[in-house]
Coordinates of C-alpha atoms in Angstrom, one line a residue:
Chain B
D206 CA -27.0 -3.2 14.8
V207 CA -27.3 0.3 16.0
K208 CA -30.8 1.7 15.6
V209 CA -31.5 5.4 15.6
T210 CA -35.2 6.1 15.3
Q211 CA -36.8 9.4 14.3
S212 CA -40.4 9.8 15.3
S213 CA -41.7 11.1 11.9
R214 CA -40.5 10.5 8.3
Y215 CA -42.7 13.4 7.0
L216 CA -44.0 16.5 8.8
V217 CA -46.0 19.6 7.7
K218 CA -46.3 22.5 9.9
R219 CA -47.3 26.2 9.7
T220 CA -45.2 29.3 10.1
G221 CA -44.9 30.3 13.7
E222 CA -45.7 26.8 15.2
K223 CA -43.5 25.3 17.8
V224 CA -42.2 22.0 16.3
F225 CA -40.7 19.1 18.1
L226 CA -38.5 16.4 16.3
E227 CA -37.7 13.3 18.3
C228 CA -34.8 10.9 18.1
V229 CA -34.2 7.7 20.0
Q230 CA -31.1 5.4 19.9
D231 CA -30.8 1.9 21.4
M232 CA -27.0 1.6 21.7
D233 CA -26.3 3.5 24.9
H234 CA -24.3 6.0 23.0
E235 CA -23.2 9.1 24.9
N236 CA -23.1 11.5 21.9
M237 CA -26.2 12.6 19.9
F238 CA -26.4 15.1 17.1
W239 CA -28.9 17.0 15.0
Y240 CA -28.1 17.9 11.3
R241 CA -30.1 19.5 8.5
Q242 CA -29.5 18.4 4.9
D243 CA -30.1 20.7 2.0
P244 CA -29.3 20.1 -1.7
G245 CA -25.8 21.2 -2.6
L246 CA -24.8 22.0 1.0
G247 CA -24.4 18.6 2.5
L248 CA -25.3 18.1 6.1
R249 CA -24.8 20.9 8.7
L250 CA -24.6 20.5 12.4
I251 CA -27.3 22.2 14.4
Y252 CA -26.7 21.0 17.9
F253 CA -25.1 18.1 19.7
S254 CA -24.9 16.5 23.2
Y255 CA -22.3 14.6 24.9
D256 CA -24.4 13.6 27.9
V257 CA -27.8 13.9 29.6
K258 CA -28.8 17.5 30.1
M259 CA -25.7 18.7 28.2
K260 CA -25.9 20.5 24.9
E261 CA -23.6 22.4 22.6
K262 CA -24.2 24.7 19.6
G263 CA -23.2 23.4 16.3
D264 CA -22.6 25.5 13.1
I265 CA -26.2 26.6 12.5
P266 CA -28.0 26.8 15.9
E267 CA -30.1 30.0 15.2
G268 CA -33.8 29.3 15.5
Y269 CA -33.4 25.9 17.2
S270 CA -33.0 24.5 20.6
V271 CA -32.6 20.9 22.0
S272 CA -33.4 18.9 25.0
R273 CA -31.8 15.7 26.3
E274 CA -33.6 14.5 29.5
K275 CA -32.6 10.8 29.0
K276 CA -29.6 9.3 27.5
E277 CA -31.3 7.6 24.7
R278 CA -33.5 10.5 23.6
F279 CA -32.6 13.8 21.9
S280 CA -35.2 16.3 20.8
L281 CA -34.9 19.2 18.3
I282 CA -37.2 22.1 18.9
L283 CA -38.1 24.8 16.3
E284 CA -39.2 27.6 18.7
S285 CA -41.2 29.4 16.0
A286 CA -41.1 27.7 12.6
S287 CA -40.1 29.7 9.6
T288 CA -40.3 28.7 5.8
N289 CA -36.4 28.7 5.6
Q290 CA -36.4 25.8 8.1
T291 CA -38.0 23.6 5.5
S292 CA -35.5 20.8 5.2
M293 CA -34.5 17.2 5.9
Y294 CA -33.4 16.7 9.5
L295 CA -31.1 13.9 10.5
C296 CA -30.3 12.6 13.9
A297 CA -27.1 10.7 14.7
S298 CA -25.5 9.1 17.7
S299 CA -22.0 7.7 18.6
F300 CA -19.9 6.6 21.4
R301 CA -18.0 9.0 23.5
I302 CA -15.3 11.3 22.2
G303 CA -12.5 8.9 23.0
Q304 CA -13.6 6.4 20.4
P305 CA -12.9 8.1 17.1
N306 CA -12.8 4.9 15.2
Q307 CA -16.6 4.6 15.7
P308 CA -18.6 6.4 13.1
Q309 CA -21.8 8.4 13.8
H310 CA -24.9 6.3 13.1
F311 CA -27.8 8.1 11.5
G312 CA -31.6 7.8 11.6
D313 CA -33.8 7.8 8.4
G314 CA -34.4 11.5 8.6
T315 CA -37.5 13.7 9.0
R316 CA -38.6 15.7 5.9
L317 CA -40.1 18.8 7.4
S318 CA -42.2 21.3 5.4
I319 CA -43.1 24.7 6.8
L320 CA -46.0 26.4 5.0
Chain M
E196 CA -13.3 27.8 9.7
L197 CA -13.1 24.4 8.2
K198 CA -14.4 24.0 4.7
V199 CA -14.9 20.7 2.9
E200 CA -15.1 20.5 -0.9
Q201 CA -16.0 17.4 -2.9
N202 CA -15.3 17.0 -6.6
P203 CA -17.1 16.2 -8.7
L204 CA -20.6 16.9 -7.4
F205 CA -22.2 14.8 -10.2
L206 CA -20.7 11.8 -11.8
S207 CA -22.3 9.6 -14.5
M208 CA -20.2 6.7 -15.5
Q209 CA -20.5 3.3 -17.3
E210 CA -20.3 -0.1 -15.6
G211 CA -16.9 -1.5 -15.5
K212 CA -15.1 1.8 -15.5
N213 CA -12.9 3.2 -12.7
Y214 CA -13.2 6.6 -11.2
T215 CA -12.2 8.7 -8.2
I216 CA -14.0 11.1 -5.9
Y217 CA -11.9 13.8 -4.3
C218 CA -12.4 15.4 -0.9
N219 CA -10.4 18.5 -0.1
Y220 CA -10.5 20.2 3.3
S221 CA -9.1 23.5 4.5
T222 CA -7.7 23.1 8.0
T223 CA -5.8 20.4 9.7
S224 CA -7.6 17.2 10.8
D225 CA -6.6 13.6 10.9
R226 CA -10.1 12.0 11.1
L227 CA -12.2 11.7 8.0
Y228 CA -15.3 9.6 7.3
W229 CA -17.0 8.5 4.1
Y230 CA -20.7 7.9 4.1
R231 CA -23.1 6.5 1.3
Q232 CA -26.8 7.7 1.0
D233 CA -29.3 6.0 -1.2
P234 CA -32.4 8.1 -2.3
G235 CA -34.8 8.5 0.6
K236 CA -32.6 6.6 2.9
S237 CA -30.3 7.4 5.7
L238 CA -26.5 7.8 5.6
E239 CA -24.5 4.5 5.9
S240 CA -20.9 4.5 7.1
L241 CA -18.3 3.2 4.6
F242 CA -14.9 4.1 6.0
V243 CA -13.3 5.7 9.0
L244 CA -9.8 7.1 8.2
L245 CA -7.8 8.2 11.3
S246 CA -4.2 8.8 10.3
N247 CA -2.0 10.1 7.5
G248 CA -1.6 7.4 4.8
A249 CA -4.6 5.4 6.0
V250 CA -6.1 3.2 3.3
K251 CA -9.2 1.2 3.6
Q252 CA -10.9 -1.1 1.1
E253 CA -14.3 -2.7 1.0
G254 CA -15.3 -4.5 -2.3
R255 CA -15.0 -2.2 -5.2
L256 CA -14.5 0.9 -3.0
M257 CA -11.1 2.1 -1.6
A258 CA -10.5 5.2 0.5
S259 CA -7.3 6.9 1.3
L260 CA -6.3 9.9 3.5
D261 CA -3.4 12.3 3.0
T262 CA -3.5 14.7 6.0
K263 CA -0.5 16.8 4.7
A264 CA -2.3 17.5 1.4
R265 CA -5.7 17.7 3.3
L266 CA -7.1 15.3 0.7
S267 CA -9.0 12.1 0.8
T268 CA -10.0 10.0 -2.2
L269 CA -12.7 7.5 -2.8
H270 CA -11.8 5.2 -5.7
I271 CA -14.3 3.0 -7.4
T272 CA -13.0 0.1 -9.3
A273 CA -15.0 -1.6 -12.1
A274 CA -18.3 0.2 -11.2
V275 CA -21.5 -1.8 -11.0
H276 CA -25.0 -0.3 -10.9
D277 CA -25.5 -1.1 -7.2
L278 CA -22.9 1.6 -6.3
S279 CA -25.2 4.3 -7.7
A280 CA -25.7 6.6 -4.6
T281 CA -24.7 9.9 -3.2
Y282 CA -21.4 9.8 -1.4
F283 CA -20.3 12.2 1.4
C284 CA -17.0 12.9 3.0
A285 CA -17.0 14.4 6.5
V286 CA -14.1 15.8 8.4
D287 CA -13.8 15.9 12.2
K288 CA -13.0 19.4 13.4
G289 CA -12.6 18.2 16.9
A290 CA -14.7 16.2 19.4
Q291 CA -16.7 14.5 16.6
K292 CA -18.1 17.7 15.3
L293 CA -18.3 16.8 11.6
V294 CA -18.1 19.1 8.7
F295 CA -19.6 17.5 5.6
G296 CA -18.8 18.0 1.9
Q297 CA -21.6 18.8 -0.6
G298 CA -22.0 15.2 -1.7
T299 CA -21.2 13.5 -5.0
R300 CA -24.1 12.0 -6.7
L301 CA -22.9 8.9 -8.6
T302 CA -24.9 7.3 -11.3
I303 CA -23.7 4.1 -12.9
N304 CA -25.2 3.2 -16.3
P305 CA -25.3 -0.3 -17.7

């Protein structure tokens, strides 16, 4: 089974802090994604990566950056946390673009609160 | 801009009944995914629909895709309590960049 592991289930930080959310997958997937989930809005794509050191902006990248130094690890960075970034953050991974019949596999999520 | 709308957003039904969740999307795509999420849990993949007319079934759930109408349905047959969850559809706008619907919270009462 695919395992996508997010480093924290719950996290509380203060406004202005730099926050790191970590995600590791064990299936040698090329693609990795970061989403945030808010009630009534579904999931929205923040950033994604198709390969090591590659990154692409998703639909809501403002206030975030990412890092992918190793294939299995994808980090989401909140440069200066703000209260409107309080949310559930979900990491996902999948095989390369040429395999659309394979769904994205999700981690358990990190519930982040910014005070 | 691709928009994905699910209907209804909340659904309370009795065990044994049938119902359908609808997923409409605004621009052309022939790749659609259905996921299930239990409270406090991650998203679990249910179906991958890759072409017009695709139909997939698993137990009491059946999903279909009509790319011309830009519509997917998730049909629940003879609902049981274990199917209570939030269901999401997600449309691929290219290169596996998914746009999700708002989610349908399904509650099945004995």
